[in-house]
Short mmCIF file of C-alpha atoms and ligand atoms in Angstrom, two decimals:
data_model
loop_
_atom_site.label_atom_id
_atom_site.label_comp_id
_atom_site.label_asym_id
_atom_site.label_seq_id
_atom_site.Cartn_x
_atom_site.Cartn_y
_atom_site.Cartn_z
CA UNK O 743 0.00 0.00 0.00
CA UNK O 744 1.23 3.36 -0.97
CA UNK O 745 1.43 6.54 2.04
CA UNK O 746 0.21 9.83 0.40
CA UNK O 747 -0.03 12.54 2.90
CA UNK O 748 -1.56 15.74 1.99
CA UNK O 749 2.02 17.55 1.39
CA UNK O 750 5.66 16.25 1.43
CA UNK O 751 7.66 18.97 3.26
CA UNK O 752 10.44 16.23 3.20
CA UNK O 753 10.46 15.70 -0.74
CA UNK O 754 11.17 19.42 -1.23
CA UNK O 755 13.53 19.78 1.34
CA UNK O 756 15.82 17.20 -0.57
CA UNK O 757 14.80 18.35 -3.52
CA UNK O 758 17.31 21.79 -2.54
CA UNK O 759 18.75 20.19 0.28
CA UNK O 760 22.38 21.92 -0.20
CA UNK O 761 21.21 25.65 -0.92
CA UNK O 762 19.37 25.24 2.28
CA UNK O 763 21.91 23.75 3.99
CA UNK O 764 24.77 26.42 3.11
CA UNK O 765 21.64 29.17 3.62
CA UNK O 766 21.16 28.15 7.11
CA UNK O 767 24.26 27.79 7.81
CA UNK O 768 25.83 31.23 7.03
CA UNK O 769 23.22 32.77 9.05
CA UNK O 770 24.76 30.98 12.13
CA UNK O 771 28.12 31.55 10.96
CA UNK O 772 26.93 35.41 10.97
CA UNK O 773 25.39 35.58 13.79
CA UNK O 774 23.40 37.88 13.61
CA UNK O 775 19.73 36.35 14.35
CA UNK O 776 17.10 39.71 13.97
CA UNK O 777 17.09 41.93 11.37
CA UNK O 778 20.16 42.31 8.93
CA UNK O 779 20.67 41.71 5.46
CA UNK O 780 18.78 38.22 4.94
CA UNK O 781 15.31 39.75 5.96
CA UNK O 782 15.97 42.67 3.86
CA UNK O 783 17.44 40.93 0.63
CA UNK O 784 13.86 38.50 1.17
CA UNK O 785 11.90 41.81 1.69
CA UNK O 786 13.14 43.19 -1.44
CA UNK O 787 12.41 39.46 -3.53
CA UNK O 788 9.23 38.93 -1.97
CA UNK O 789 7.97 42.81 -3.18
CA UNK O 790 9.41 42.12 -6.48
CA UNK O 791 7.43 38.48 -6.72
CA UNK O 792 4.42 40.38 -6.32
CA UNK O 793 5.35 43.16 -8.53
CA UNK O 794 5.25 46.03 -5.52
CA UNK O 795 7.15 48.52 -4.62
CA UNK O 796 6.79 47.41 -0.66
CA UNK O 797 7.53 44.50 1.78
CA UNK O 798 7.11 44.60 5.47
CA UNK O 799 8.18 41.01 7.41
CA UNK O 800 6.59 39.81 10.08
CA UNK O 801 6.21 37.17 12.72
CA UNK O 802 3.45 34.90 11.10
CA UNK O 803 -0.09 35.24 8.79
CA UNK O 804 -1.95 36.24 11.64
CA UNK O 805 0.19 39.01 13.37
CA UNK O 806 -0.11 40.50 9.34
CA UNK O 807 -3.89 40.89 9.29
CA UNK O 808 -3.48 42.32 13.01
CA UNK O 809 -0.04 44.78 11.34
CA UNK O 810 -2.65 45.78 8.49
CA UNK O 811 -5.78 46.49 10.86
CA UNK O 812 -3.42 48.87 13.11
CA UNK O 813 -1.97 50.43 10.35
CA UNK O 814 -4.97 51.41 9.15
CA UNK O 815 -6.57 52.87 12.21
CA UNK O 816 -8.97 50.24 12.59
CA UNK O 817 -9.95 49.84 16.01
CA UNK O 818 -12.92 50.01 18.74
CA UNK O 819 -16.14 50.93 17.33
CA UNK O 820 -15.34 49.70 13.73
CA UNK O 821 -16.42 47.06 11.52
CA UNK O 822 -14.72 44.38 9.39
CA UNK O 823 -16.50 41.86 6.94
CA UNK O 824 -15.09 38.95 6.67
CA UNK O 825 -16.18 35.54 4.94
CA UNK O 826 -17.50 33.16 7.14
CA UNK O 827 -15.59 30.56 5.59
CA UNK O 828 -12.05 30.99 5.95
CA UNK O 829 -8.96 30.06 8.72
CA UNK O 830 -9.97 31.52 11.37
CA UNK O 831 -7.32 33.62 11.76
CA UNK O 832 -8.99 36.13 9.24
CA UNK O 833 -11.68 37.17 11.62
CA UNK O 834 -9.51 36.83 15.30
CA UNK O 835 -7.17 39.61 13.54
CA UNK O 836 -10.02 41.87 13.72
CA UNK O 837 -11.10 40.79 16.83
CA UNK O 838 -8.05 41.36 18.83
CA UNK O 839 -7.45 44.86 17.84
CA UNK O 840 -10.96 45.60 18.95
CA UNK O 841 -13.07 45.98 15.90
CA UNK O 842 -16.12 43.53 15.45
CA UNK O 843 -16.22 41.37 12.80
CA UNK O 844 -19.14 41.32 10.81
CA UNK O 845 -19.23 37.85 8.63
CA UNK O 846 -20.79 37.72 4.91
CA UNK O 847 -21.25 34.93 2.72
CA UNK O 848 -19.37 32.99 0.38
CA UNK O 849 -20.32 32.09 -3.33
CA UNK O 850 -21.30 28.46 -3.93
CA UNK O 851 -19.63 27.86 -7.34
CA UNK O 852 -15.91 29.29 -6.01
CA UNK O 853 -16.20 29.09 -2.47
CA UNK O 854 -15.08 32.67 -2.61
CA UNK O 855 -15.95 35.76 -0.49
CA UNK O 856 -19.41 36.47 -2.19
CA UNK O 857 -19.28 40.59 -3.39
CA UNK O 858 -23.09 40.83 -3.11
CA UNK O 859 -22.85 39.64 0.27
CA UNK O 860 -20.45 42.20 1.07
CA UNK O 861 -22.43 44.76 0.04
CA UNK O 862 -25.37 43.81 2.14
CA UNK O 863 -22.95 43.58 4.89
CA UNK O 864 -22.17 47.19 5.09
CA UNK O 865 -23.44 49.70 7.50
CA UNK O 866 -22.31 52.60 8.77
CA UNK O 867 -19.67 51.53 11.43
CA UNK O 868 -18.10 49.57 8.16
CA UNK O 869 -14.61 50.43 7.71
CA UNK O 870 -12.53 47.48 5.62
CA UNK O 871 -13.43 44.37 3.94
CA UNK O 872 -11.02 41.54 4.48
CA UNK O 873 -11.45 39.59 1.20
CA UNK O 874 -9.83 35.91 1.39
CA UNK O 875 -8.19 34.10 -1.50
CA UNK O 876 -8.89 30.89 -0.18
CA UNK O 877 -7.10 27.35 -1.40
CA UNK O 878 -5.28 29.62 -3.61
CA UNK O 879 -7.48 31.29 -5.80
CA UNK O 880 -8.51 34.93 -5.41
CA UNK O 881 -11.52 36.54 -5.12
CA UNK O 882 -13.45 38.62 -7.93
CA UNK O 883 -11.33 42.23 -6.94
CA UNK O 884 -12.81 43.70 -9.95
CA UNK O 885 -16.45 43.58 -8.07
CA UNK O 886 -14.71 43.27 -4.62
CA UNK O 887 -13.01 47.12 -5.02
CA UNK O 888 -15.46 48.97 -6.93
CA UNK O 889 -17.94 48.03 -3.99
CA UNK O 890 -14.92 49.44 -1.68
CA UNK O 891 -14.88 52.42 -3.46
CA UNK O 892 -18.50 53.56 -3.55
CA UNK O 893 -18.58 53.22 0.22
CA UNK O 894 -15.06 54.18 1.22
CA UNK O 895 -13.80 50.85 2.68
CA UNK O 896 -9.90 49.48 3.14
CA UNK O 897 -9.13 46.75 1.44
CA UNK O 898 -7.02 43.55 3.20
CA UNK O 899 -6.50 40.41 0.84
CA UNK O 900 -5.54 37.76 3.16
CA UNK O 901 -3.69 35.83 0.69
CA UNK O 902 -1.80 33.62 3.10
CA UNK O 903 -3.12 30.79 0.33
CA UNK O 904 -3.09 32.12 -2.61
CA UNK O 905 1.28 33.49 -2.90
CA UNK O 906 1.66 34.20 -6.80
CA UNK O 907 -2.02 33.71 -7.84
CA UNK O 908 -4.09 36.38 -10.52
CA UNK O 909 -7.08 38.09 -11.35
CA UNK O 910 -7.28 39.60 -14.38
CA UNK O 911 -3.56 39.34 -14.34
CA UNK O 912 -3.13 41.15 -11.14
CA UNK O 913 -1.67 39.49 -7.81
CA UNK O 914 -2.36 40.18 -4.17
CA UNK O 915 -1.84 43.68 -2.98
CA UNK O 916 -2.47 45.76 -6.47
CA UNK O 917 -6.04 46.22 -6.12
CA UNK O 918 -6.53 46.29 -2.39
CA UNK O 919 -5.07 48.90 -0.40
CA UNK O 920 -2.20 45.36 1.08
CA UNK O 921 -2.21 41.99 1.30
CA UNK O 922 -1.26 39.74 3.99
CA UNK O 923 1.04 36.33 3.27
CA UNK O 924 1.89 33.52 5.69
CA UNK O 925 4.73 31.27 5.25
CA UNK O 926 3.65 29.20 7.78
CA UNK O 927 5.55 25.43 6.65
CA UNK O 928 2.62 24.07 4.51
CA UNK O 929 1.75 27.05 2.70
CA UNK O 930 2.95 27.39 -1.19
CA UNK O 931 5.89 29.34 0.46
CA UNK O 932 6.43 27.75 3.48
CA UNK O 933 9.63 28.83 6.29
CA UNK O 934 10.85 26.07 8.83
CA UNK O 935 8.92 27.82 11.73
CA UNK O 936 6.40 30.68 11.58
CA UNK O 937 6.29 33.66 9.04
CA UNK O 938 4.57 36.27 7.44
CA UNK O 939 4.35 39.49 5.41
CA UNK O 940 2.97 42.13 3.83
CA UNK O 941 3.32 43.96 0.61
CA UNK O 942 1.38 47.15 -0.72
CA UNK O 943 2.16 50.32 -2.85
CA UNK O 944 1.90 52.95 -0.20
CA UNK O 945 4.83 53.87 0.81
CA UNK O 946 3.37 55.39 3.98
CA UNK O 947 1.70 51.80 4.72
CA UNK O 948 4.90 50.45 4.73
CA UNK O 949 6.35 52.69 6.92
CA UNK O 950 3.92 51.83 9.62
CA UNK O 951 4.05 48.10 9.31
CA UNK O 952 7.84 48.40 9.63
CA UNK O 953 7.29 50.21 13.01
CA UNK O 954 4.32 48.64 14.68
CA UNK O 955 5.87 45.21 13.91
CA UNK O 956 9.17 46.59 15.50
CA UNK O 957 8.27 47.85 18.80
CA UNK O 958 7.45 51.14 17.00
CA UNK O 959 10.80 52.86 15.79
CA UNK O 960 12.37 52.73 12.44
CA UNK O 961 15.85 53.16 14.36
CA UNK O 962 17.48 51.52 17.51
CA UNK O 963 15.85 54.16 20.38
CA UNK O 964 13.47 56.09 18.31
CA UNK O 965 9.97 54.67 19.96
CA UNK O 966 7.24 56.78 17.91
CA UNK O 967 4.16 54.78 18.96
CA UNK O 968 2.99 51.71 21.01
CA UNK O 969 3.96 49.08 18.24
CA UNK O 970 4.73 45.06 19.40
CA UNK O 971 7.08 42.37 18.77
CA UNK O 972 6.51 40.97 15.20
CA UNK O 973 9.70 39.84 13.12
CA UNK O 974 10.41 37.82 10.59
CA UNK O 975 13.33 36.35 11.88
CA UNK O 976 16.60 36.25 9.85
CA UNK O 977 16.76 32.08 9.91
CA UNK O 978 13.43 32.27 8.29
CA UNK O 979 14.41 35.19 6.14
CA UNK O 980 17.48 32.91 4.95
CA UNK O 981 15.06 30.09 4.10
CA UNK O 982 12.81 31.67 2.30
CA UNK O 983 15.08 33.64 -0.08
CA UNK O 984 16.52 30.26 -1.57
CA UNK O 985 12.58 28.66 -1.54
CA UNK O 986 11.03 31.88 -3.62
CA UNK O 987 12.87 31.90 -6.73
CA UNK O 988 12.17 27.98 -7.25
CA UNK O 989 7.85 29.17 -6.32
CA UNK O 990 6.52 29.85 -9.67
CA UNK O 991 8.16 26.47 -10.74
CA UNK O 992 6.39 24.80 -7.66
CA UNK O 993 3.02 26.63 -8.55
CA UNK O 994 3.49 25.14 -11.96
CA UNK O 995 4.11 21.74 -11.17
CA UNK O 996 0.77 22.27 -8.65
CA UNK O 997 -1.47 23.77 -11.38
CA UNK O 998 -0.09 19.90 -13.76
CA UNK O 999 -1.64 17.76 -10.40
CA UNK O 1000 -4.64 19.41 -10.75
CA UNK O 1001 -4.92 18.86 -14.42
CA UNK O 1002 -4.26 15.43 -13.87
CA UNK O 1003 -7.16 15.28 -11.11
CA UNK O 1004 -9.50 17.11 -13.46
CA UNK O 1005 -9.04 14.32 -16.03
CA UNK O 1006 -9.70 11.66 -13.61
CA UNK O 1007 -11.79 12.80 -11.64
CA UNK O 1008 -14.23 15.63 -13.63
CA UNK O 1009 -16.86 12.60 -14.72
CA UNK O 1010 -17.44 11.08 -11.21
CA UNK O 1011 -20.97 12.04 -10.91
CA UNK O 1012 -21.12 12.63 -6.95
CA UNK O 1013 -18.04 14.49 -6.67
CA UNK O 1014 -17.30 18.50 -7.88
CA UNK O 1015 -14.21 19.41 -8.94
CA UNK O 1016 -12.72 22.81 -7.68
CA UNK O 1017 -14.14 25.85 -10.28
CA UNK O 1018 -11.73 28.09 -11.67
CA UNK O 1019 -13.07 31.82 -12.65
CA UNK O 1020 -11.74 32.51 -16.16
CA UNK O 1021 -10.04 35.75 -15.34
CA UNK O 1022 -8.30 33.83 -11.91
CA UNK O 1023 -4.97 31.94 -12.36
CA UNK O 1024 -5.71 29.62 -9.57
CA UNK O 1025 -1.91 28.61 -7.61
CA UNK O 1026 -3.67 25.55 -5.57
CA UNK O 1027 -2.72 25.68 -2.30
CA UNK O 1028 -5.55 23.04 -1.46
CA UNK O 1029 -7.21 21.24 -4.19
CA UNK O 1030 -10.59 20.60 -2.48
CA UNK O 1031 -13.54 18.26 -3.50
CA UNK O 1032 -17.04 18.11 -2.72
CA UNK O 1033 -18.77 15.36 -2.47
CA UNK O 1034 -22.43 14.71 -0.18
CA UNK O 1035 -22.20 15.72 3.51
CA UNK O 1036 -23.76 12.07 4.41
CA UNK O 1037 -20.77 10.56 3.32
CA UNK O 1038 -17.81 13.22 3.56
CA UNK O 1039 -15.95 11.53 6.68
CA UNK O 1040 -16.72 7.82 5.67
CA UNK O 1041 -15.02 8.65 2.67
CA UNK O 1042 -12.01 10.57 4.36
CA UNK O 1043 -12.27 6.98 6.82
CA UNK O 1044 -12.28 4.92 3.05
CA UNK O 1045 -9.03 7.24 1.91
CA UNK O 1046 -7.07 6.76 5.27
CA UNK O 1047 -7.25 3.07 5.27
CA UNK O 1048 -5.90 3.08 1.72
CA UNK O 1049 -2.92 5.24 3.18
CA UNK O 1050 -3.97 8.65 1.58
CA UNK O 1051 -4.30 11.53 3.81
CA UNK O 1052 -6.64 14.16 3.04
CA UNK O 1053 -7.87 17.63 5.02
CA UNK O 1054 -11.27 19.01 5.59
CA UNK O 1055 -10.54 23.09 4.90
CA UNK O 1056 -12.74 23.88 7.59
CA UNK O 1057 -14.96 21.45 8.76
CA UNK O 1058 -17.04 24.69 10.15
CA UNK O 1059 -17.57 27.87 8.95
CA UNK O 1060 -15.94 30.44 11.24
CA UNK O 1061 -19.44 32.06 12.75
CA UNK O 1062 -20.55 28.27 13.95
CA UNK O 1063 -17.49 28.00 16.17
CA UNK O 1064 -17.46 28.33 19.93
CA UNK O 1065 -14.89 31.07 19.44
CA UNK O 1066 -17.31 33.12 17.58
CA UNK O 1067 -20.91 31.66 18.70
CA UNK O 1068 -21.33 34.61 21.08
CA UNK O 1069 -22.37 36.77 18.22
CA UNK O 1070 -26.29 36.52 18.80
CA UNK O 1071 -27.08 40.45 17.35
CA UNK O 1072 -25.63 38.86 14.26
CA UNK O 1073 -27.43 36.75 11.55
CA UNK O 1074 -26.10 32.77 11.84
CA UNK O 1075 -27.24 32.52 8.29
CA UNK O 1076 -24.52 31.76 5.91
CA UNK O 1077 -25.83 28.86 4.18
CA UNK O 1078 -23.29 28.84 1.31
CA UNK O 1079 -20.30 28.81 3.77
CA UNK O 1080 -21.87 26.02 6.16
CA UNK O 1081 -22.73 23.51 3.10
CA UNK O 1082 -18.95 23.94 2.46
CA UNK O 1083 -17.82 22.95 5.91
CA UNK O 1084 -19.99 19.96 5.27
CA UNK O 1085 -19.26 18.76 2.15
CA UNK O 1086 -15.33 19.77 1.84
CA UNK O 1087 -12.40 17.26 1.59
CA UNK O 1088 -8.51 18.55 0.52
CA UNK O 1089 -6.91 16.14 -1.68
CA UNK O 1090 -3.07 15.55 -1.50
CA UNK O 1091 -1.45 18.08 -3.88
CA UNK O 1092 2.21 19.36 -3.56
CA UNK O 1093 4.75 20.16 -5.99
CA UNK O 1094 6.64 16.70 -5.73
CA UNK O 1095 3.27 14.84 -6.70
CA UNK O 1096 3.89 12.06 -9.25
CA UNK O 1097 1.30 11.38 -11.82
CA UNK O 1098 1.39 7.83 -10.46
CA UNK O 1099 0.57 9.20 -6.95
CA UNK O 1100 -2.60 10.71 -8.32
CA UNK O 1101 -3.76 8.24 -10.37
CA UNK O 1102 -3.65 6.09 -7.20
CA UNK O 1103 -5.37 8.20 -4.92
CA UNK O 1104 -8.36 8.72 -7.72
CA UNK O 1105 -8.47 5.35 -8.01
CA UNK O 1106 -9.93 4.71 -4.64
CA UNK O 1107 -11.97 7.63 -5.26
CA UNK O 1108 -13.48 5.88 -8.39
CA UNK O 1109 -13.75 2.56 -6.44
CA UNK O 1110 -15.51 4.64 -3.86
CA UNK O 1111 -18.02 6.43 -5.74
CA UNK O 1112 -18.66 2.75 -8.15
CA UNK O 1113 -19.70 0.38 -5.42
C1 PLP B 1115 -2.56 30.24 7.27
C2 PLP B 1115 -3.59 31.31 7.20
C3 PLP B 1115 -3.54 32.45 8.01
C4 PLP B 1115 -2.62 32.59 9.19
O1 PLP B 1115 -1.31 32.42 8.96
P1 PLP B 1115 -0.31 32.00 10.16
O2 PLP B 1115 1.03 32.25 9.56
O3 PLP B 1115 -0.57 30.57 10.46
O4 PLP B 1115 -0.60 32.89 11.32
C5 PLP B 1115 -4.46 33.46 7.80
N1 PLP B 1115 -5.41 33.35 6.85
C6 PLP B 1115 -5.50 32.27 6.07
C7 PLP B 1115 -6.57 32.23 5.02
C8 PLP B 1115 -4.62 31.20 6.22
O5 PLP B 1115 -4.74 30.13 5.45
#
């Protein structure tokens, strides 16, 4: 019996084994273990990946939402809508710097942040929309910022999935106001600990990321404002610059799994296959299926015993957990979101897929769906 898990940090690790090796390595020799020349040298790739003038570092995904909300003066008395499906870590950003969330629904068909929704979402206390390019595809920003526009709204894309993906030939960050990135170990761009960043085009923005992630000062003494304790550390700094120039070719080999899935998969009548907008160049973080909620978790049971791991990306939407069921002046109606939670399963995709790999793994799928 074969063992697919649902990535292979291990494969790619010995796929670049010496540059890593010699990367980490140097940075010891150096040592020097915050700041320095690594984290800027990543900075600087990172913002020229994404085609942006700016790069601010930070500690992980999660501390960048929390970065962005500061930065933008969103606080007490505000509101942010968020999608209620999503990691959860979209929604406790806004959350713990004192703003309420205010959830909105996703669209069936891409299990993207729905821009109707968001609309009737708004009210007055509305101040940013935190849209999320979930499993690696992003949401319509055409739709997404001319609705930000008409009512005066910031504009976070959480894009801790979706590292390198397009709309309309645009990546994160050009038509919000930022976007976030983890590099959290399984994400497209994963560090060997925690991670994260964010990139925009406002100069200004930048400026006060740099700070508020760095105890607020640009220089050793010079404390402007209350900031916190946020870096990206110069290890992971190190890592990463050797792991983003081999990224698009990872996203590449990705996007060829999922062709391969689509082929074997796309007639199994009581599965559906992930949809891809035609103006979105989808980067697959998560290639997820949906298949009946009555038999979701006997099939994940079916897959497990056959040695193939697989995720459920979330098994609840983020309003029906106990972290956030305290929200009674809110509507619990997301339907769209909770059918997903329900009927969700993440295939195995990674870079270092074989063909053979897949064509195992839909096998038991077809045996599955056949008896
Ligand atoms: C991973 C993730 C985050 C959080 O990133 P961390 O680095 O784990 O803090 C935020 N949002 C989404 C959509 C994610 O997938």
């Amino acid at each position: 019996m074969q063992q697919i898990p649902l990535v292979d940090l291990k494969a790619q690790y010995h796929s670049i084994k010496n540059e890593i090796d010699q990367a980490v390595l140097q940075c010891i020799e150096n040592g020097r273990f915050i700041g320095g020349e690594p984290v800027l040298r990543f900075e600087e790739q990172m913002a020229g990946f994404c085609n942006l003038p700016y790069c601010a570092g930070c500690g992980n995904g999660t501390d960048a939402l929390e970065i962005s909300l500061k930065a933008l003066g969103i606080g007490k008395g505000d509101e942010v809508i968020v999608p209620a499906m999503t990691f959860i870590a979209s929604a406790e950003a806004v959350v713990n710097v004192g703003a309420e969330v205010k959830f909105c629904d996703i669209s069936g068909d891409t299990c993207l942040i729905d821009p109707l929704a968001v609309e009737k979402a708004i009210t007055p206390k509305t101040k940013a929309v935190i849209a999320v390019h979930l499993y690696g595809q992003m949401a319509d920003m055409e739709q997404i910022s001319k609705i930000a526009k008409e009512n005066n709204l910031f504009v976070i894309e959480d894009s801790a999935q979706a590292i390198g993906a397009k709309f309309n030939g645009k990546g994160p960050g050009h038509y919000g106001d930022l976007a976030t990135f983890s590099f959290f170990p399984g994400k497209n761009l994963g560090a060997y600990g925690d991670a994260g960043a964010m990139v925009t085009k406002d100069e200004h923005l930048y400026a006060t990321f740099k700070k508020i992630a760095n105890h607020g000062r640009l220089d050793k003494f010079g404390h402007e404002m209350v900031g916190r304790n946020s870096r990206l550390d110069t290890l992971q700094a190190s890592i990463l610059s050797v792991k983003i120039k081999y990224l698009e070719q990872w996203t590449r080999k990705r996007q060829e799994c999922t062709l391969i899935y689509t082929q074997l998969l796309g007639k199994l009548k009581n599965l559906t296959i992930p949809k891809v907008h035609p103006q979105a160049n989808h980067v697959f973080h998560l290639f997820v299926i949906r298949v009946d909620a009555a038999f979701r978790d006997q099939l994940v049971k079916f897959l497990q015993s056959k040695g193939i791991s697989t995720g459920v990306h979330y098994p609840q939407a983020v309003h029906e957990t106990n972290a956030f069921n305290d929200m009674a002046h809110q509507s619990k109606d997301f339907p769209e979101a909770s059918l997903l939670a329900s009927e969700c399963i993440s295939l195995p995709i990674y870079p270092e897929m074989t063909k053979s790999q897949i064509e195992y793994v839909c096998s038991y799928l077809q045996e599955f769906f056949n008896d």
